[in-house]
Coordinates of N, CA, C and O in Angstrom, one line a residue:
M1430 N 12.0 -38.7 -0.8 CA 12.4 -37.5 0.2 C 13.7 -36.8 -0.5 O 14.6 -37.6 -1.2
R1431 N 13.8 -35.4 -1.0 CA 14.9 -34.8 -1.4 C 15.5 -34.4 -0.9 O 15.4 -34.1 0.5
K1432 N 16.9 -34.7 -1.1 CA 18.4 -34.2 -0.4 C 18.3 -33.1 -0.8 O 18.1 -32.0 -1.6
S1433 N 18.9 -32.0 0.6 CA 19.2 -30.7 0.3 C 20.4 -30.6 0.0 O 21.5 -31.6 0.1
A1434 N 20.9 -29.3 -0.8 CA 22.1 -28.9 -1.3 C 23.1 -28.9 -0.1 O 22.6 -28.2 0.7
R1435 N 24.2 -29.3 0.0 CA 25.2 -29.2 1.0 C 25.3 -27.5 0.9 O 26.0 -26.9 -0.1
I1436 N 25.7 -26.8 1.9 CA 25.7 -25.1 2.1 C 27.0 -25.3 3.1 O 27.1 -25.9 3.9
P1437 N 27.9 -24.6 1.8 CA 29.3 -24.8 2.7 C 29.4 -23.4 3.8 O 28.7 -22.8 4.1
S1438 N 30.2 -24.1 4.7 CA 30.3 -23.3 6.1 C 31.1 -22.2 6.3 O 31.7 -21.9 5.1
R1439 N 30.6 -21.0 6.4 CA 31.1 -19.7 6.3 C 32.5 -19.4 7.1 O 32.3 -19.8 8.5
R1440 N 33.4 -18.9 6.5 CA 34.5 -18.9 7.5 C 34.7 -17.3 7.7 O 34.3 -16.3 6.7
G1441 N 35.2 -16.9 8.6 CA 35.7 -15.9 9.1 C 37.0 -15.0 8.3 O 37.9 -15.6 7.8
A1442 N 37.0 -13.6 7.9 CA 38.0 -13.3 7.2 C 39.4 -13.5 7.9 O 40.5 -13.8 7.0
G1443 N 39.4 -13.5 9.2 CA 40.9 -13.9 9.8 C 41.3 -15.3 9.7 O 42.1 -15.5 9.5
E1444 N 39.9 -16.2 9.6 CA 40.4 -17.5 9.1 C 40.7 -17.8 7.5 O 41.7 -18.7 7.5
L1445 N 40.3 -17.1 6.6 CA 40.6 -17.0 5.3 C 42.1 -16.6 5.4 O 42.5 -17.2 4.4
E1446 N 42.4 -15.5 5.9 CA 43.9 -14.9 6.1 C 44.9 -15.9 6.5 O 45.5 -15.9 5.7
S1447 N 44.3 -16.6 7.2 CA 45.4 -17.6 8.1 C 45.7 -18.6 6.8 O 46.6 -19.3 6.7
E1448 N 44.4 -19.2 6.2 CA 44.4 -20.3 5.2 C 45.4 -19.7 4.0 O 46.0 -20.8 3.4
V1449 N 44.9 -18.6 3.5 CA 45.7 -18.0 2.4 C 47.1 -18.0 2.8 O 47.9 -18.1 1.8
L1450 N 47.8 -17.5 3.9 CA 48.9 -17.3 4.2 C 49.5 -18.8 4.3 O 50.8 -18.9 3.8
A1451 N 48.6 -19.7 4.9 CA 49.1 -21.1 4.7 C 50.0 -21.4 3.6 O 50.6 -22.1 3.2
A1452 N 48.8 -21.3 2.3 CA 49.2 -21.7 0.9 C 50.2 -21.2 0.7 O 51.0 -21.6 -0.2
L1453 N 50.3 -19.9 1.1 CA 51.9 -19.1 0.5 C 52.9 -19.7 1.2 O 53.7 -20.0 0.4
W1454 N 52.8 -20.2 2.5 CA 54.2 -20.5 3.1 C 54.3 -21.9 2.2 O 55.5 -22.2 2.6
G1455 N 53.4 -22.6 2.3 CA 53.8 -24.2 1.7 C 54.0 -24.1 0.3 O 54.6 -25.1 -0.2
A1456 N 53.9 -22.9 -0.5 CA 54.6 -23.0 -1.6 C 55.9 -22.7 -1.7 O 56.2 -22.3 -1.2
E1457 N 56.6 -23.3 -3.2 CA 58.0 -23.1 -3.2 C 58.1 -22.2 -4.1 O 59.2 -21.7 -4.6
R1458 N 57.2 -21.2 -4.5 CA 57.2 -20.2 -5.3 C 56.0 -19.2 -5.1 O 55.0 -19.5 -4.7
P1459 N 56.3 -17.9 -5.9 CA 55.2 -17.2 -5.7 C 53.8 -17.7 -6.4 O 54.0 -18.3 -7.6
L1460 N 52.9 -17.2 -5.6 CA 51.5 -18.2 -6.5 C 50.2 -16.7 -7.0 O 50.5 -15.6 -6.6
T1461 N 49.6 -17.3 -8.0 CA 48.8 -16.4 -8.6 C 47.3 -16.5 -7.7 O 47.6 -17.5 -7.0
T1462 N 46.5 -15.8 -7.9 CA 45.3 -15.6 -7.1 C 44.8 -17.2 -7.3 O 44.1 -17.8 -6.5
A1463 N 44.4 -17.7 -8.9 CA 43.8 -19.0 -9.0 C 44.8 -19.9 -8.3 O 43.9 -20.9 -7.9
D1464 N 45.9 -19.7 -8.3 CA 47.1 -21.0 -7.6 C 46.4 -20.9 -6.2 O 46.1 -22.0 -5.6
V1465 N 46.4 -19.5 -5.6 CA 45.7 -19.8 -4.0 C 44.6 -20.4 -3.6 O 44.0 -21.1 -3.0
Q1466 N 43.6 -19.9 -4.6 CA 42.3 -20.6 -4.8 C 42.2 -22.2 -4.8 O 41.7 -22.8 -4.0
R1467 N 43.1 -22.6 -5.7 CA 43.2 -23.9 -6.0 C 43.8 -24.7 -4.4 O 43.1 -25.8 -4.3
A1468 N 44.6 -24.0 -4.0 CA 45.6 -24.7 -2.9 C 44.4 -24.3 -1.7 O 44.5 -25.4 -0.5
V1469 N 43.8 -23.6 -1.7 CA 42.8 -23.3 -0.3 C 41.5 -24.0 -0.4 O 41.2 -24.8 0.5
D1470 N 40.7 -23.4 -1.5 CA 39.5 -24.2 -1.6 C 39.0 -23.5 -2.9 O 38.3 -22.9 -3.1
S1471 N 38.8 -24.8 -3.7 CA 38.5 -24.3 -5.1 C 37.3 -24.0 -5.2 O 36.7 -23.5 -6.0
E1472 N 36.0 -24.2 -4.1 CA 34.6 -23.6 -4.2 C 34.6 -22.3 -3.8 O 33.6 -21.8 -3.8
L1473 N 35.9 -21.7 -2.9 CA 35.8 -20.5 -2.6 C 36.1 -19.5 -3.9 O 36.3 -19.9 -5.0
A1474 N 35.2 -18.5 -4.3 CA 35.0 -17.6 -5.2 C 36.3 -17.0 -5.4 O 37.0 -16.6 -4.3
Y1475 N 36.8 -16.7 -6.6 CA 37.9 -16.3 -7.0 C 38.1 -14.8 -6.4 O 39.2 -14.4 -6.1
N1476 N 37.0 -14.2 -6.6 CA 37.0 -12.8 -6.0 C 37.4 -12.4 -4.3 O 37.5 -11.8 -4.2
T1477 N 36.6 -13.6 -3.7 CA 36.7 -13.7 -2.5 C 38.7 -13.9 -2.0 O 39.0 -13.3 -1.3
V1478 N 38.9 -14.8 -2.7 CA 40.4 -15.0 -2.6 C 41.0 -13.9 -2.9 O 42.1 -13.1 -2.4
Q1479 N 40.7 -12.8 -4.2 CA 41.5 -12.0 -4.7 C 41.2 -10.6 -3.5 O 42.3 -10.2 -3.3
T1480 N 40.3 -10.6 -2.9 CA 40.0 -9.9 -1.8 C 41.1 -9.8 -0.4 O 41.5 -9.3 -0.2
I1481 N 41.2 -11.3 -0.4 CA 41.6 -11.6 0.8 C 43.3 -11.2 0.7 O 44.2 -10.7 1.5
L1482 N 43.8 -11.7 -0.7 CA 45.2 -11.2 -0.9 C 45.4 -9.8 -0.9 O 46.3 -9.5 -0.7
A1483 N 44.7 -9.1 -1.4 CA 44.5 -7.5 -1.4 C 44.5 -6.8 0.3 O 45.4 -6.3 0.3
R1484 N 43.9 -7.6 1.0 CA 43.6 -7.3 2.2 C 45.2 -7.6 2.9 O 45.9 -6.4 3.6
L1485 N 45.7 -8.8 2.5 CA 47.0 -9.2 2.9 C 48.2 -8.0 2.7 O 49.0 -7.8 3.3
Y1486 N 47.8 -7.8 1.4 CA 49.1 -7.1 0.7 C 48.8 -5.6 1.7 O 49.8 -4.7 1.9
E1487 N 47.4 -4.9 1.8 CA 47.6 -4.1 2.3 C 48.1 -3.6 3.6 O 48.6 -2.7 4.7
K1488 N 47.9 -4.7 4.6 CA 48.5 -5.0 5.6 C 50.1 -5.5 5.6 O 50.7 -5.3 7.0
G1489 N 50.5 -5.6 4.5 CA 52.2 -5.7 4.2 C 52.8 -7.1 4.8 O 53.7 -7.3 5.3
L1490 N 51.6 -8.0 4.6 CA 51.9 -9.5 5.1 C 52.3 -10.2 3.6 O 53.1 -11.2 3.8
V1491 N 51.9 -9.6 2.4 CA 52.2 -10.5 1.7 C 52.8 -9.0 0.6 O 52.4 -8.1 0.7
S1492 N 53.5 -9.6 -0.5 CA 54.1 -8.8 -1.4 C 53.5 -9.2 -2.8 O 53.2 -10.4 -3.2
R1493 N 53.2 -8.6 -3.7 CA 52.8 -8.8 -5.0 C 53.8 -8.1 -6.1 O 54.6 -7.1 -6.0
A1494 N 53.8 -8.9 -7.2 CA 54.4 -8.6 -8.7 C 53.9 -8.7 -9.9 O 53.1 -10.1 -9.9
A1495 N 53.6 -7.4 -10.6 CA 52.6 -8.1 -12.0 C 53.3 -8.9 -12.7 O 54.7 -8.7 -12.8
E1496 N 52.7 -9.8 -13.4 CA 53.0 -10.6 -14.4 C 52.0 -10.8 -15.4 O 50.8 -11.4 -15.2
G1497 N 52.3 -9.5 -16.6 CA 51.0 -9.8 -17.3 C 49.8 -8.9 -16.6 O 49.9 -8.0 -15.9
R1498 N 48.7 -9.6 -17.0 CA 47.7 -9.0 -16.2 C 47.3 -9.4 -15.0 O 46.3 -9.0 -14.4
R1499 N 48.0 -10.2 -14.3 CA 47.8 -10.8 -13.2 C 49.0 -10.6 -12.3 O 50.1 -10.1 -12.4
H1500 N 48.7 -10.9 -10.8 CA 49.7 -10.6 -9.8 C 50.3 -12.0 -9.1 O 49.5 -12.9 -9.2
L1501 N 51.5 -12.2 -9.0 CA 52.0 -13.1 -8.1 C 52.4 -12.4 -6.9 O 52.8 -11.8 -6.4
Y1502 N 51.9 -13.7 -6.0 CA 52.0 -13.2 -4.1 C 52.8 -14.0 -3.7 O 53.0 -15.5 -4.1
R1503 N 53.5 -13.4 -2.7 CA 54.3 -14.5 -1.6 C 54.0 -13.6 -0.3 O 54.3 -12.5 -0.2
P1504 N 54.7 -14.3 0.5 CA 54.4 -13.9 2.1 C 55.9 -12.9 2.1 O 57.1 -13.2 1.6
N1505 N 55.7 -12.2 3.2 CA 56.8 -11.0 3.8 C 57.5 -11.7 4.8 O 58.5 -11.3 4.6
K1506 N 56.8 -12.5 5.7 CA 57.5 -13.2 6.7 C 57.2 -14.6 6.8 O 56.2 -15.0 6.0
G1507 N 58.0 -15.3 7.3 CA 57.9 -16.9 7.5 C 56.9 -17.0 8.7 O 56.5 -16.2 9.2
A1508 N 56.2 -18.2 8.5 CA 54.9 -18.4 9.6 C 55.7 -18.3 11.0 O 55.0 -17.7 11.9
E1509 N 56.6 -18.8 11.3 CA 57.4 -18.7 12.6 C 57.9 -17.5 13.4 O 57.5 -17.1 14.2
E1510 N 58.0 -16.2 12.2 CA 58.5 -15.2 12.3 C 56.9 -14.5 12.7 O 56.9 -13.3 13.9
M1511 N 55.9 -14.8 11.7 CA 54.6 -13.9 12.4 C 53.8 -14.2 13.5 O 53.6 -13.8 14.4
A1512 N 54.3 -15.7 14.1 CA 53.8 -16.2 15.1 C 54.4 -15.7 16.5 O 53.5 -15.2 17.4
A1513 N 55.6 -15.7 16.5 CA 56.5 -14.9 17.4 C 56.1 -13.3 17.6 O 55.7 -12.8 18.9
E1514 N 55.5 -12.7 16.7 CA 55.4 -11.2 16.6 C 54.0 -11.3 17.3 O 53.7 -10.4 17.8
Q1515 N 53.0 -12.5 16.8 CA 51.9 -12.3 17.4 C 51.9 -12.7 18.9 O 51.1 -11.9 19.6
M1516 N 52.6 -13.4 19.7 CA 53.0 -14.1 20.6 C 53.3 -12.5 21.5 O 53.0 -12.2 22.8
Q1517 N 54.4 -11.7 20.9 CA 54.9 -10.5 21.5 C 53.9 -9.3 22.0 O 53.5 -8.5 22.7
A1518 N 52.5 -9.5 20.6 CA 51.6 -8.5 20.7 C 50.9 -8.8 21.8 O 50.2 -8.0 22.6
L1519 N 50.8 -10.0 22.3 CA 49.7 -10.1 23.4 C 50.2 -10.3 24.5 O 49.5 -10.1 25.4
L1520 N 51.7 -10.4 24.6 CA 52.3 -10.1 25.6 C 52.1 -8.4 26.3 O 52.0 -8.5 27.3
R1521 N 52.4 -7.7 25.1 CA 52.2 -6.3 25.4 C 50.9 -5.8 25.9 O 50.9 -5.0 26.6
R1522 N 49.7 -6.5 25.2 CA 48.4 -6.4 25.8 C 47.9 -6.6 26.9 O 47.1 -6.0 27.9
G1523 N 48.9 -7.8 27.3 CA 48.3 -8.1 28.9 C 48.5 -7.4 29.9 O 49.5 -6.6 30.2
P1524 N 47.7 -7.3 31.1 CA 48.1 -6.4 31.8 C 49.6 -6.8 33.2 O 49.9 -5.9 33.8
N1525 N 49.5 -8.1 32.9 CA 50.6 -8.5 33.9 C 51.4 -9.6 33.0 O 51.1 -10.8 32.7
R1526 N 52.6 -9.1 32.5 CA 53.0 -9.9 31.7 C 53.5 -11.1 31.9 O 54.0 -12.0 31.6
Q1527 N 54.2 -11.1 33.6 CA 54.9 -12.5 34.1 C 53.9 -13.5 34.5 O 54.1 -14.5 33.8
S1528 N 52.6 -12.9 34.6 CA 51.6 -13.9 34.8 C 51.1 -14.6 33.3 O 51.0 -16.0 33.5
V1529 N 51.2 -14.0 32.2 CA 51.1 -14.8 31.1 C 51.8 -15.7 31.0 O 51.5 -16.6 30.4
L1530 N 53.2 -15.0 30.8 CA 54.2 -15.7 30.8 C 54.2 -17.1 31.6 O 54.6 -18.2 30.9
Q1531 N 54.0 -17.1 32.8 CA 54.0 -17.9 33.6 C 52.9 -19.1 33.2 O 53.1 -20.6 33.1
R1532 N 51.2 -18.5 32.8 CA 50.6 -19.5 32.3 C 50.8 -20.4 31.1 O 50.5 -21.4 30.9
F1533 N 51.5 -19.5 30.4 CA 51.9 -20.1 29.1 C 53.0 -21.2 29.2 O 52.9 -22.6 28.7
A1534 N 54.2 -21.0 30.1 CA 54.9 -22.0 30.4 C 54.4 -23.2 31.3 O 54.8 -24.3 30.5
T1535 N 53.9 -22.8 31.8 CA 53.1 -24.0 32.6 C 52.1 -25.2 31.9 O 52.2 -26.1 32.2
S1536 N 51.3 -24.3 30.7 CA 50.9 -25.2 29.8 C 51.2 -25.6 28.7 O 50.7 -26.7 27.9
L1537 N 52.7 -25.7 28.4 CA 53.5 -26.3 27.7 C 53.5 -27.8 27.7 O 53.9 -28.5 29.0
S1538 N 53.6 -28.9 26.6 CA 54.1 -30.2 26.7 C 55.6 -30.4 27.5 O 56.5 -29.2 27.2
E1539 N 56.0 -31.4 27.9 CA 57.3 -31.5 28.3 C 58.3 -31.5 27.4 O 59.2 -31.2 27.7
E1540 N 57.8 -31.9 26.1 CA 58.7 -31.7 25.3 C 59.2 -30.0 24.6 O 60.0 -30.2 24.2
D1541 N 57.9 -29.7 24.5 CA 58.0 -28.0 24.1 C 58.5 -27.4 25.4 O 59.6 -26.5 25.0
A1542 N 58.3 -27.7 26.8 CA 59.2 -27.1 27.6 C 60.6 -27.5 27.9 O 61.7 -26.4 28.3
E1543 N 60.8 -28.7 27.6 CA 62.7 -29.0 27.2 C 63.1 -28.4 26.2 O 64.2 -27.5 26.6
A1544 N 62.5 -27.8 25.4 CA 63.1 -27.3 24.1 C 63.5 -25.6 24.5 O 64.2 -25.1 24.1
L1545 N 62.0 -25.3 25.0 CA 62.5 -23.9 25.5 C 63.6 -23.8 26.8 O 64.4 -22.6 26.3
R1546 N 63.7 -24.4 27.5 CA 64.7 -24.7 28.4 C 66.4 -24.5 27.9 O 67.0 -23.7 28.1
A1547 N 66.1 -25.4 26.7 CA 67.3 -25.5 26.0 C 67.6 -24.2 25.2 O 69.0 -23.7 25.2
M1548 N 66.9 -23.6 24.7 CA 66.8 -22.3 24.0 C 67.6 -21.2 24.9 O 68.4 -20.4 24.5
L1549 N 66.5 -21.4 26.2 CA 67.2 -20.3 27.1 C 68.6 -20.5 27.8 O 69.1 -19.5 27.9
K1550 N 69.2 -21.8 27.5 CA 70.1 -22.1 28.2 C 71.2 -21.4 27.0 O 72.7 -20.6 27.5
L1551 N 70.8 -21.7 25.9 CA 71.6 -21.3 25.0 C 72.0 -19.7 24.8 O 72.8 -19.3 24.4
R1552 N 71.0 -18.8 24.9 CA 70.9 -17.7 25.0 C 71.7 -17.0 26.3 O 72.3 -16.2 25.8
R1553 N 71.4 -17.8 27.4 CA 72.3 -17.2 28.6 C 73.9 -16.9 28.3 O 74.8 -16.3 28.7
R1554 N 74.4 -17.9 27.5 CA 75.6 -18.7 27.2 C 76.1 -17.4 25.9 O 77.3 -17.3 26.1
R1555 N 75.3 -16.9 25.2 CA 75.8 -16.1 24.2 C 75.9 -14.9 24.6 O 76.4 -13.9 24.0
R1556 N 75.5 -14.4 25.9 CA 75.5 -13.2 26.3 C 76.8 -13.0 27.2 O 78.0 -13.2 27.2

């Protein structure tokens, strides 16, 4: 019986963008396309990684600097800042902001809920 070749699972562009951003956030220095390729998945085509980096650049999520014939990429925002912006965008899209916040807050773990309460208390004191 012949073994079939492993067919890599196909990822969507959004998933690949997230993986590329995670690689950039995890790096201590700007990365080349080849660096990102190795960090994400060495079996992923170089051109695919290059396309994802170009899309992220066009969206303003990464910056690039020329180094000879290649580019060095780094994220423009940290992971936390991007996540907060995405949460704000979701809140703006929802028909009932308060209901969305309530559902979010009641789904938090006790540890996360306590952290949120502490941050809100600190915010009130600063006002």
